[in-house]
C-alpha positions in Angstrom: -5.3 -32.1 10.4 -6.6 -29.4 12.8 -4.7 -26.1 13.4 -3.0 -27.3 16.6 -1.6 -30.3 14.8 -0.5 -28.2 11.9 1.1 -25.6 14.1 3.0 -28.3 16.1 4.2 -29.9 12.8 5.2 -26.6 11.2 7.1 -25.6 14.4 8.8 -29.0 14.5 9.8 -28.8 10.8 11.0 -25.2 11.0 13.7 -26.3 13.5 15.5 -28.0 10.6 15.4 -24.9 8.3 18.3 -22.5 7.8 17.0 -19.2 9.0 19.5 -17.1 7.3 19.0 -18.7 3.8 15.2 -18.8 4.2 15.2 -15.1 5.3 17.3 -14.1 2.3 15.0 -16.1 -0.1 11.9 -14.6 1.4 13.2 -11.1 1.2 14.4 -11.3 -2.4 11.1 -12.9 -3.4 9.2 -10.1 -1.8 11.3 -7.6 -3.6 11.1 -9.3 -6.9 7.3 -9.4 -6.8 7.2 -5.6 -6.9 4.1 -5.5 -4.6 5.6 -2.8 -2.4 6.8 -0.6 -5.2 3.7 1.7 -5.1 3.0 1.3 -1.3 4.2 3.9 1.2 3.0 2.6 4.5 3.9 -1.0 5.4 3.4 -2.9 8.6 6.2 -5.4 9.3 7.3 -7.5 12.2 10.4 -8.0 14.2 11.4 -11.7 14.1 11.2 -13.8 17.1 12.9 -17.2 17.6 13.1 -19.0 14.2 10.7 -16.6 12.4 12.0 -15.6 8.9 13.8 -12.2 9.2 12.6 -9.6 6.7 13.4 -6.5 8.8 16.1 -5.5 6.2 13.3 -4.5 4.0 13.6 -1.1 5.8 17.0 -0.6 4.2 15.7 -1.5 0.7 13.0 1.3 0.7 14.4 4.3 2.7 11.6 6.6 1.4 8.7 4.4 2.8 7.3 4.4 6.3 7.3 1.1 8.2 5.4 0.1 11.3 6.3 -2.5 13.9 3.6 -4.2 16.3 3.3 -3.7 20.0 1.4 -6.3 21.9 -0.6 -5.7 25.0 -4.2 -7.1 25.3 -4.2 -6.6 21.5 -1.8 -5.7 18.8 -1.2 -2.2 17.6 1.5 -0.6 15.4 4.0 2.2 15.8 6.1 3.8 13.2 9.7 2.4 13.1 12.7 4.1 11.5 16.1 2.5 10.9 18.1 2.6 14.2 15.1 3.5 16.3 15.6 2.2 19.9 13.5 -1.0 20.5 12.4 -2.2 23.9 11.7 -5.7 25.0 8.1 -6.7 24.7 6.1 -9.9 25.5 7.0 -13.1 23.7 10.7 -12.0 23.4 9.6 -9.4 20.8 11.3 -6.0 20.2 8.9 -3.0 20.1 9.2 0.6 19.0 8.3 3.5 21.2 6.0 6.2 20.1 2.3 6.8 19.1 0.0 4.1 17.9 -1.1 4.7 14.3 -4.5 4.1 13.0 -4.7 0.8 11.0 -6.3 2.5 8.1 -3.0 4.5 7.5 -1.1 1.2 6.8 -1.5 0.0 3.2 0.0 -3.4 3.5 1.0 -5.7 6.3 3.8 -8.3 6.0 2.9 -11.0 8.6 4.8 -13.9 10.1 3.1 -17.3 9.8 3.8 -20.5 11.4 1.8 -22.3 8.7 -0.6 -21.4 5.9 -3.7 -23.6 5.5 -6.2 -24.1 2.8 -7.3 -21.0 0.9 -4.3 -19.0 2.1 -5.5 -18.8 5.7 -2.8 -17.8 8.2 -2.1 -19.9 11.1 0.0 -18.2 13.8 0.9 -19.1 17.4 -2.6 -19.5 18.4 -3.4 -16.2 20.3 -5.4 -14.5 17.5 -3.7 -11.1 17.7 -3.5 -10.7 13.9 -6.9 -12.3 13.3 -8.6 -9.7 15.5 -6.5 -6.7 14.3 -6.9 -7.5 10.6 -10.6 -8.5 10.8 -12.2 -6.3 8.1 -8.9 -4.9 6.9 -9.1 -4.1 3.1 -5.3 -3.5 2.4 -2.9 -6.0 1.3 -1.8 -9.0 3.6 1.4 -10.8 2.8 2.3 -13.9 4.8 5.8 -15.0 5.3 6.4 -18.6 6.1 8.9 -21.4 5.8 8.3 -23.7 2.7 7.8 -26.6 5.2 4.7 -24.7 6.7 3.0 -24.2 3.4 0.4 -26.5 1.7 -0.4 -28.4 4.9 -3.8 -29.8 4.7 -5.3 -27.8 7.5 -8.8 -27.3 8.5 -9.0 -23.6 9.3 -11.6 -21.4 11.1 -13.6 -18.5 9.5 -11.9 -16.0 11.6 -8.4 -17.0 10.3 -7.3 -14.2 8.1 -7.0 -14.7 4.4 -3.6 -13.7 3.0 -3.5 -11.9 -0.3 0.1 -13.4 -1.0 2.2 -16.0 0.7 6.0 -15.8 0.3 8.0 -19.0 1.3 11.5 -18.8 2.5 
């Protein structure tokens, strides 16, 4: 199937998923993998709609620095601390206020996925924000997706980012 078909199927399937349970499973899996133990600067996301919620990771690692995206013409990241004020952004997102950080400072990105295609290629909502932002990025890329959105036989494009790890909730 093509990406639009996969995106549509995954979004339809996720409506039947239990967000709270999937979020807990994904967060616990992420913690158990130990990937973040030696990483100090982590890009995360604030969940929108039915996206899996891993924002509590900030509580699990109080000594690490976390960064949330802001979306304008492109995506950028700003440092986020627990209890920072967040403002409404486009697409019903919540965004931090502050200075944009250089991408090279962030050692790992935890990225929401609508689906994951062949070769661990991420499928998002179709706007390409993460594809453009992470083009050429050499740090760790971890995708978070519902189990129902993984292993769909999807024909992806060369520009779709390849995830180092995929965590299913």
